[in-house]
mmCIF file of C-alpha atoms in Angstrom:
data_model
loop_
_atom_site.group_PDB
_atom_site.id
_atom_site.type_symbol
_atom_site.label_atom_id
_atom_site.label_comp_id
_atom_site.label_asym_id
_atom_site.label_seq_id
_atom_site.Cartn_x
_atom_site.Cartn_y
_atom_site.Cartn_z
ATOM 1 C CA MET A 1 110.563 -5.024 325.214
ATOM 2 C CA PHE A 2 111.186 -3.852 321.785
ATOM 3 C CA LYS A 3 108.285 -1.244 322.199
ATOM 4 C CA LYS A 4 110.031 0.027 325.370
ATOM 5 C CA SER A 5 113.265 0.390 323.794
ATOM 6 C CA LEU A 6 111.919 2.029 320.717
ATOM 7 C CA LEU A 7 109.890 4.474 322.935
ATOM 8 C CA ILE A 8 112.754 5.348 325.077
ATOM 9 C CA GLY A 9 115.037 5.885 322.132
ATOM 10 C CA ALA A 10 112.636 8.198 320.472
ATOM 11 C CA MET A 11 112.126 10.157 323.682
ATOM 12 C CA ALA A 12 115.873 10.660 323.994
ATOM 13 C CA LEU A 13 116.104 11.616 320.411
ATOM 14 C CA LEU A 14 113.438 14.292 320.737
ATOM 15 C CA ALA A 15 114.889 15.550 324.044
ATOM 16 C CA SER A 16 118.426 15.881 323.291
ATOM 17 C CA GLN A 17 120.508 18.092 321.135
ATOM 18 C CA THR A 18 123.886 17.359 319.589
ATOM 19 C CA ALA A 19 126.468 19.701 318.035
ATOM 20 C CA VAL A 20 129.487 18.121 316.597
ATOM 21 C CA ALA A 21 130.644 20.258 313.609
ATOM 22 C CA SER A 22 134.254 20.991 314.785
ATOM 23 C CA GLN A 23 137.970 20.152 314.692
ATOM 24 C CA SER A 24 139.296 17.270 316.615
ATOM 25 C CA GLY A 25 138.928 17.757 320.344
ATOM 26 C CA ILE A 26 136.465 17.973 323.298
ATOM 27 C CA TYR A 27 133.038 19.662 322.865
ATOM 28 C CA PHE A 28 130.194 20.113 325.351
ATOM 29 C CA GLY A 29 126.897 21.835 325.370
ATOM 30 C CA VAL A 30 123.585 22.430 327.097
ATOM 31 C CA GLY A 31 120.153 22.564 325.670
ATOM 32 C CA ASN A 32 116.592 22.798 326.488
ATOM 33 C CA LEU A 33 114.216 21.162 323.983
ATOM 34 C CA SER A 34 110.885 20.286 325.391
ATOM 35 C CA GLY A 35 112.177 19.741 328.761
ATOM 36 C CA LEU A 36 114.045 20.994 331.784
ATOM 37 C CA GLY A 37 117.447 20.621 330.216
ATOM 38 C CA SER A 38 119.967 18.530 328.558
ATOM 39 C CA LEU A 39 123.839 18.124 328.894
ATOM 40 C CA TYR A 40 126.111 16.510 326.444
ATOM 41 C CA ALA A 41 129.950 16.166 326.154
ATOM 42 C CA GLY A 42 132.019 14.178 323.732
ATOM 43 C CA TYR A 43 135.332 13.994 321.806
ATOM 44 C CA MET A 44 135.625 14.385 318.061
ATOM 45 C CA PHE A 45 138.205 12.726 315.935
ATOM 46 C CA GLU A 46 138.851 13.989 312.507
ATOM 47 C CA LEU A 47 139.438 11.141 309.961
ATOM 48 C CA PRO A 48 140.893 11.229 306.454
ATOM 49 C CA ASN A 49 138.798 12.413 303.429
ATOM 50 C CA CYS A 50 136.487 14.841 305.530
ATOM 51 C CA PHE A 51 135.059 12.169 307.605
ATOM 52 C CA ASN A 52 134.927 12.493 311.503
ATOM 53 C CA LEU A 53 133.909 10.333 314.486
ATOM 54 C CA GLY A 54 132.371 11.651 317.771
ATOM 55 C CA ILE A 55 131.864 9.864 321.042
ATOM 56 C CA GLU A 56 129.399 11.443 323.241
ATOM 57 C CA ALA A 57 127.774 11.060 326.596
ATOM 58 C CA PHE A 58 124.393 12.828 327.301
ATOM 59 C CA GLY A 59 121.750 13.367 329.977
ATOM 60 C CA ASN A 60 118.309 14.830 329.682
ATOM 61 C CA ALA A 61 115.906 15.710 332.453
ATOM 62 C CA PHE A 62 112.337 16.245 331.346
ATOM 63 C CA ARG A 63 108.699 15.317 332.359
ATOM 64 C CA VAL A 64 106.472 13.848 329.714
ATOM 65 C CA LEU A 65 102.974 12.931 330.846
ATOM 66 C CA SER A 66 100.281 10.885 329.323
ATOM 67 C CA ASN A 67 96.885 9.791 330.452
ATOM 68 C CA ALA A 68 94.509 7.150 329.277
ATOM 69 C CA VAL A 69 91.062 6.058 330.422
ATOM 70 C CA ALA A 70 90.161 2.436 330.827
ATOM 71 C CA VAL A 71 86.584 1.307 330.113
ATOM 72 C CA ASN A 72 85.258 -2.173 330.700
ATOM 73 C CA LEU A 73 83.513 -3.514 327.573
ATOM 74 C CA ASP A 74 80.584 -4.934 329.546
ATOM 75 C CA GLY A 75 79.154 -1.403 329.840
ATOM 76 C CA ASP A 76 79.609 -1.017 333.835
ATOM 77 C CA PRO A 77 80.532 2.490 334.400
ATOM 78 C CA SER A 78 81.954 1.543 337.653
ATOM 79 C CA ASP A 79 84.650 -0.372 335.891
ATOM 80 C CA THR A 80 86.588 2.506 334.367
ATOM 81 C CA GLY A 81 89.750 4.000 335.731
ATOM 82 C CA ASN A 82 92.873 6.219 334.714
ATOM 83 C CA PHE A 83 96.187 5.233 333.800
ATOM 84 C CA ASP A 84 99.098 7.865 333.911
ATOM 85 C CA MET A 85 102.447 7.382 332.354
ATOM 86 C CA SER A 86 105.442 9.684 332.961
ATOM 87 C CA SER A 87 109.029 9.893 331.878
ATOM 88 C CA HIS A 88 111.531 11.829 333.922
ATOM 89 C CA TYR A 89 115.082 11.473 332.636
ATOM 90 C CA ASN A 90 117.340 9.502 330.273
ATOM 91 C CA TYR A 91 121.078 9.209 329.783
ATOM 92 C CA GLY A 92 123.348 7.238 327.383
ATOM 93 C CA LEU A 93 126.146 7.052 324.988
ATOM 94 C CA ARG A 94 126.446 7.729 321.257
ATOM 95 C CA LEU A 95 128.743 7.219 318.411
ATOM 96 C CA LEU A 96 128.499 9.940 315.752
ATOM 97 C CA PRO A 97 130.144 8.916 312.472
ATOM 98 C CA GLY A 98 129.869 11.825 310.186
ATOM 99 C CA TYR A 99 131.086 13.695 307.091
ATOM 100 C CA MET A 100 132.001 17.283 306.764
ATOM 101 C CA LEU A 101 130.157 18.956 303.946
ATOM 102 C CA THR A 102 132.050 22.193 304.469
ATOM 103 C CA LYS A 103 134.671 23.366 307.043
ATOM 104 C CA ASP A 104 131.648 24.417 309.500
ATOM 105 C CA THR A 105 128.850 22.129 308.510
ATOM 106 C CA ASP A 106 128.454 18.281 308.977
ATOM 107 C CA MET A 107 126.115 15.502 308.599
ATOM 108 C CA HIS A 108 126.277 12.452 310.881
ATOM 109 C CA LEU A 109 124.642 9.211 311.918
ATOM 110 C CA ILE A 110 123.462 8.820 315.648
ATOM 111 C CA LEU A 111 124.101 5.336 316.867
ATOM 112 C CA GLY A 112 123.424 5.148 320.639
ATOM 113 C CA PHE A 113 122.442 3.308 323.743
ATOM 114 C CA VAL A 114 119.957 4.943 326.134
ATOM 115 C CA ARG A 115 118.520 4.254 329.541
ATOM 116 C CA GLY A 116 115.549 6.100 331.104
ATOM 117 C CA ASP A 117 113.002 6.293 333.935
ATOM 118 C CA MET A 118 109.297 5.705 333.379
ATOM 119 C CA ARG A 119 106.443 5.385 335.717
ATOM 120 C CA VAL A 120 102.947 4.010 335.111
ATOM 121 C CA SER A 121 100.294 4.755 337.824
ATOM 122 C CA THR A 122 96.637 3.720 338.097
ATOM 123 C CA ASP A 123 93.897 5.052 340.238
ATOM 124 C CA GLY A 124 91.868 2.718 342.473
ATOM 125 C CA ASP A 125 89.019 2.261 340.011
ATOM 126 C CA VAL A 126 91.362 0.071 337.732
ATOM 127 C CA SER A 127 92.674 -2.440 340.150
ATOM 128 C CA ASP A 128 90.878 -1.581 343.365
ATOM 129 C CA GLU A 129 94.099 0.026 344.710
ATOM 130 C CA TYR A 130 96.268 2.744 343.760
ATOM 131 C CA SER A 131 99.686 1.771 342.297
ATOM 132 C CA THR A 132 102.661 2.987 340.727
ATOM 133 C CA THR A 133 105.058 0.950 338.761
ATOM 134 C CA VAL A 134 108.556 2.234 337.969
ATOM 135 C CA PHE A 135 110.773 0.771 335.282
ATOM 136 C CA ARG A 136 114.023 1.746 333.815
ATOM 137 C CA PRO A 137 114.036 0.611 330.131
ATOM 138 C CA SER A 138 117.165 0.571 327.996
ATOM 139 C CA GLY A 139 117.179 0.841 324.234
ATOM 140 C CA TYR A 140 119.053 1.740 321.075
ATOM 141 C CA GLN A 141 119.046 5.118 319.323
ATOM 142 C CA LEU A 142 119.490 5.415 315.519
ATOM 143 C CA GLY A 143 119.046 8.745 313.755
ATOM 144 C CA VAL A 144 120.540 11.295 311.419
ATOM 145 C CA GLY A 145 121.795 14.710 312.546
ATOM 146 C CA GLY A 146 123.670 17.707 311.379
ATOM 147 C CA SER A 147 125.409 20.794 312.780
ATOM 148 C CA VAL A 148 126.585 24.202 311.558
ATOM 149 C CA ILE A 149 129.150 26.308 313.487
ATOM 150 C CA LEU A 150 127.819 29.789 313.626
ATOM 151 C CA THR A 151 130.752 31.456 315.274
ATOM 152 C CA LYS A 152 134.166 30.214 316.247
ATOM 153 C CA GLN A 153 134.347 31.925 319.602
ATOM 154 C CA LEU A 154 132.190 33.838 321.848
ATOM 155 C CA SER A 155 133.383 37.045 323.570
#
């Protein structure tokens, strides 16, 4: 269970982007980092002494594939098979406590909860039948982030 939580948390961290350096208020964005796309939206609270706190919801659509070959140690070549693992999406909520280094730059912690979709498939050689198992693990996110505002407005 811990390995699944750690795996889904790592995938969410790699597949998502966060931009929070701002004044108090609503922010949102889109990204595309190793996937089909990500969306995030949140609210940033300014706190005293250059501290801030963001609350954010996010969703990522991506496809990560992994393949492994199983080999029977008794040497029988007919006892080999393939395992495929794929991940399709994840979503979650994050708290982003941070500190403004300058008026346009912040550093923040990422404390979140994430849920994803994973599938494991085997070919007929592994278990004498084709099968796909779908599971939706949940996990925690922990990380460090930062952001820089490059422009105040777009025209």
